[in-house]
Amino acid sequence: MGPIFLVGYMGCGKSTLGRKLARRLGVPFFDTDSVVEEREGASVCDIFRYEGETRFRELERAAIETIIAEGCVCVVSTGGGLPLWGDNMERMNGAGHTVYLRRTAEQIAERLTPYGRRKRPKLNGLNDVELVEYMRSDMPRRELFYAKAHSTVECGAMSDEELVARLSNEFGDGRR
């Protein structure tokens, strides 16, 4: 089956749901941001600040290539911008199964803690109104890439437990 790649906007729940799904399926979990931070010994914010977005995107691509090369069934939480860069979305689609976790700007804003905002370079420092406005203007451009996923899950009305149950039913037996 290959990796299950979770894609979607920053703060939509990819890491939280990914950890829970991997645990439920009994497979490894990878978060591309964490993989990059571990390899580089620096936070995503610091990499953006000191080395630039291009360098960060190169590091993200290296992270997914490493995960794909391992050849294991696993759950991978991707950074919100990873599917937009180069042919990353096509690469993930070809190597495994991609799932777009779709939420509205308002739903994401409700989920994001102050820490969650600070650790995302593009959201850091925005107040509640600015956050929703920024996401509303940014989401349509990203939607074009996320929509290429093999499946889309409308997350808004479901709890995390319901989402994990739905995804584990879809992937639990190793078939698509």
Tab-separated table of C-alpha atoms in Angstrom:
chain	number	residue	atom	x	y	z
A	1	MET	CA	0.000	0.000	0.000
A	2	GLY	CA	2.786	2.482	0.797
A	3	PRO	CA	2.605	5.626	2.907
A	4	ILE	CA	-0.633	7.419	3.746
A	5	PHE	CA	0.098	11.116	3.243
A	6	LEU	CA	-2.153	13.577	5.074
A	7	VAL	CA	-2.338	16.931	3.292
A	8	GLY	CA	-4.227	20.111	4.057
A	9	TYR	CA	-3.969	23.638	5.329
A	10	MET	CA	-1.770	24.610	8.271
A	11	GLY	CA	-3.482	23.725	11.528
A	12	CYS	CA	-6.165	21.466	10.035
A	13	GLY	CA	-5.119	18.574	12.276
A	14	LYS	CA	-2.728	16.542	10.134
A	15	SER	CA	-0.229	15.881	12.939
A	16	THR	CA	-2.806	15.227	15.647
A	17	LEU	CA	-4.900	12.927	13.474
A	18	GLY	CA	-1.834	11.336	11.903
A	19	ARG	CA	-0.415	10.258	15.262
A	20	LYS	CA	-3.759	8.796	16.317
A	21	LEU	CA	-4.307	7.054	12.975
A	22	ALA	CA	-0.817	5.529	12.971
A	23	ARG	CA	-1.349	4.252	16.508
A	24	ARG	CA	-4.721	2.763	15.549
A	25	LEU	CA	-3.257	1.093	12.440
A	26	GLY	CA	-0.105	-0.043	14.259
A	27	VAL	CA	2.231	1.622	11.760
A	28	PRO	CA	4.999	4.243	12.065
A	29	PHE	CA	4.141	7.953	12.054
A	30	PHE	CA	6.244	10.689	10.474
A	31	ASP	CA	5.701	14.439	10.589
A	32	THR	CA	7.707	16.149	7.839
A	33	ASP	CA	8.223	19.286	9.959
A	34	SER	CA	9.653	17.167	12.790
A	35	VAL	CA	11.859	15.198	10.393
A	36	VAL	CA	13.282	18.450	9.000
A	37	GLU	CA	13.779	19.982	12.455
A	38	GLU	CA	15.534	16.852	13.710
A	39	ARG	CA	17.868	16.660	10.704
A	40	GLU	CA	18.707	20.364	10.736
A	41	GLY	CA	18.807	20.949	14.484
A	42	ALA	CA	16.649	24.054	13.991
A	43	SER	CA	12.954	24.930	14.119
A	44	VAL	CA	10.862	25.437	11.006
A	45	CYS	CA	10.601	29.144	11.938
A	46	ASP	CA	14.376	29.476	12.189
A	47	ILE	CA	14.953	27.675	8.899
A	48	PHE	CA	12.452	30.019	7.197
A	49	ARG	CA	14.026	33.071	8.836
A	50	TYR	CA	17.708	32.303	8.295
A	51	GLU	CA	17.796	30.036	5.243
A	52	GLY	CA	14.585	30.993	3.432
A	53	GLU	CA	11.508	29.204	2.196
A	54	THR	CA	13.266	27.631	-0.798
A	55	ARG	CA	15.751	25.855	1.464
A	56	PHE	CA	12.951	24.693	3.757
A	57	ARG	CA	10.997	23.270	0.807
A	58	GLU	CA	14.110	21.406	-0.377
A	59	LEU	CA	14.454	19.896	3.098
A	60	GLU	CA	10.768	18.884	3.086
A	61	ARG	CA	11.226	17.158	-0.263
A	62	ALA	CA	14.248	15.282	1.073
A	63	ALA	CA	12.150	14.180	4.050
A	64	ILE	CA	9.385	12.693	1.890
A	65	GLU	CA	11.940	11.031	-0.385
A	66	THR	CA	13.547	9.358	2.636
A	67	ILE	CA	10.175	8.157	3.915
A	68	ILE	CA	9.199	6.828	0.479
A	69	ALA	CA	12.570	5.075	0.112
A	70	GLU	CA	11.958	3.178	3.356
A	71	GLY	CA	9.121	1.440	1.538
A	72	CYS	CA	6.991	0.989	4.624
A	73	VAL	CA	3.311	1.408	5.272
A	74	CYS	CA	3.164	4.479	7.510
A	75	VAL	CA	1.214	7.659	8.149
A	76	VAL	CA	2.875	10.931	7.119
A	77	SER	CA	1.722	14.369	8.206
A	78	THR	CA	2.931	16.876	5.633
A	79	GLY	CA	3.523	20.586	6.028
A	80	GLY	CA	0.716	22.764	4.673
A	81	GLY	CA	2.891	24.111	1.850
A	82	LEU	CA	4.589	20.842	0.893
A	83	PRO	CA	1.994	19.804	-1.752
A	84	LEU	CA	2.375	23.180	-3.514
A	85	TRP	CA	6.103	22.900	-4.111
A	86	GLY	CA	7.398	21.446	-7.364
A	87	ASP	CA	5.926	18.040	-8.105
A	88	ASN	CA	5.532	17.003	-4.461
A	89	MET	CA	1.813	16.256	-4.797
A	90	GLU	CA	2.381	14.081	-7.840
A	91	ARG	CA	5.273	12.327	-6.088
A	92	MET	CA	3.157	11.513	-3.033
A	93	ASN	CA	0.227	10.387	-5.205
A	94	GLY	CA	2.531	8.020	-7.053
A	95	ALA	CA	4.169	6.582	-3.941
A	96	GLY	CA	1.189	6.060	-1.664
A	97	HIS	CA	-2.274	7.324	-0.855
A	98	THR	CA	-2.972	11.020	-0.260
A	99	VAL	CA	-5.820	12.259	1.933
A	100	TYR	CA	-6.878	15.903	1.978
A	101	LEU	CA	-8.170	16.922	5.416
A	102	ARG	CA	-10.473	19.806	4.520
A	103	ARG	CA	-11.598	22.468	7.008
A	104	THR	CA	-12.778	26.054	6.729
A	105	ALA	CA	-10.655	28.987	7.898
A	106	GLU	CA	-12.947	29.437	10.895
A	107	GLN	CA	-12.660	25.772	11.896
A	108	ILE	CA	-8.874	25.925	11.692
A	109	ALA	CA	-8.729	29.177	13.679
A	110	GLU	CA	-10.710	27.486	16.462
A	111	ARG	CA	-8.219	24.595	16.555
A	112	LEU	CA	-5.034	26.672	16.605
A	113	THR	CA	-3.528	27.359	19.997
A	114	PRO	CA	-1.228	30.366	20.519
A	115	TYR	CA	1.720	27.930	20.323
A	116	GLY	CA	0.326	26.521	17.061
A	117	ARG	CA	0.266	30.004	15.582
A	118	ARG	CA	3.784	30.892	16.741
A	119	LYS	CA	5.364	27.786	15.238
A	120	ARG	CA	3.920	28.505	11.773
A	121	PRO	CA	5.957	31.290	10.145
A	122	LYS	CA	3.109	32.564	7.984
A	123	LEU	CA	0.616	32.735	10.878
A	124	ASN	CA	2.905	34.017	13.611
A	125	GLY	CA	1.743	37.322	15.090
A	126	LEU	CA	-1.725	37.423	13.513
A	127	ASN	CA	-4.710	38.228	15.728
A	128	ASP	CA	-7.965	36.237	15.358
A	129	VAL	CA	-9.469	38.472	12.661
A	130	GLU	CA	-6.207	38.716	10.687
A	131	LEU	CA	-5.743	34.952	10.945
A	132	VAL	CA	-9.124	34.138	9.400
A	133	GLU	CA	-8.686	36.841	6.721
A	134	TYR	CA	-5.230	35.527	5.812
A	135	MET	CA	-6.445	31.943	5.562
A	136	ARG	CA	-9.515	32.875	3.508
A	137	SER	CA	-7.322	34.664	0.961
A	138	ASP	CA	-4.603	31.962	0.925
A	139	MET	CA	-6.734	28.814	0.892
A	140	PRO	CA	-8.141	28.998	-2.677
A	141	ARG	CA	-4.627	28.892	-4.194
A	142	ARG	CA	-3.687	25.900	-2.072
A	143	GLU	CA	-6.976	24.122	-2.717
A	144	LEU	CA	-5.894	23.527	-6.327
A	145	PHE	CA	-3.055	21.323	-5.080
A	146	TYR	CA	-4.841	19.674	-2.150
A	147	ALA	CA	-7.716	18.709	-4.464
A	148	LYS	CA	-5.325	16.394	-6.336
A	149	ALA	CA	-5.371	14.028	-3.343
A	150	HIS	CA	-6.781	10.542	-3.828
A	151	SER	CA	-9.490	11.285	-1.275
A	152	THR	CA	-10.923	14.300	0.521
A	153	VAL	CA	-12.377	14.212	4.016
A	154	GLU	CA	-14.674	17.048	5.096
A	155	CYS	CA	-13.556	17.305	8.713
A	156	GLY	CA	-15.783	20.086	10.035
A	157	ALA	CA	-18.628	18.130	11.611
A	158	MET	CA	-16.528	15.209	12.871
A	159	SER	CA	-14.557	14.835	16.084
A	160	ASP	CA	-10.965	13.664	15.937
A	161	GLU	CA	-12.099	10.223	17.125
A	162	GLU	CA	-14.681	9.988	14.327
A	163	LEU	CA	-12.097	11.056	11.745
A	164	VAL	CA	-9.584	8.469	12.955
A	165	ALA	CA	-12.263	5.773	12.909
A	166	ARG	CA	-13.249	6.707	9.355
A	167	LEU	CA	-9.661	6.707	8.109
A	168	SER	CA	-8.720	3.507	9.940
A	169	ASN	CA	-11.739	1.779	8.353
A	170	GLU	CA	-10.517	2.934	4.950
A	171	PHE	CA	-6.909	1.841	5.481
A	172	GLY	CA	-7.095	-0.712	8.258
A	173	ASP	CA	-6.938	-3.814	6.129
A	174	GLY	CA	-4.086	-2.553	3.933
A	175	ARG	CA	-6.264	-2.153	0.845
A	176	ARG	CA	-7.507	1.009	-0.880
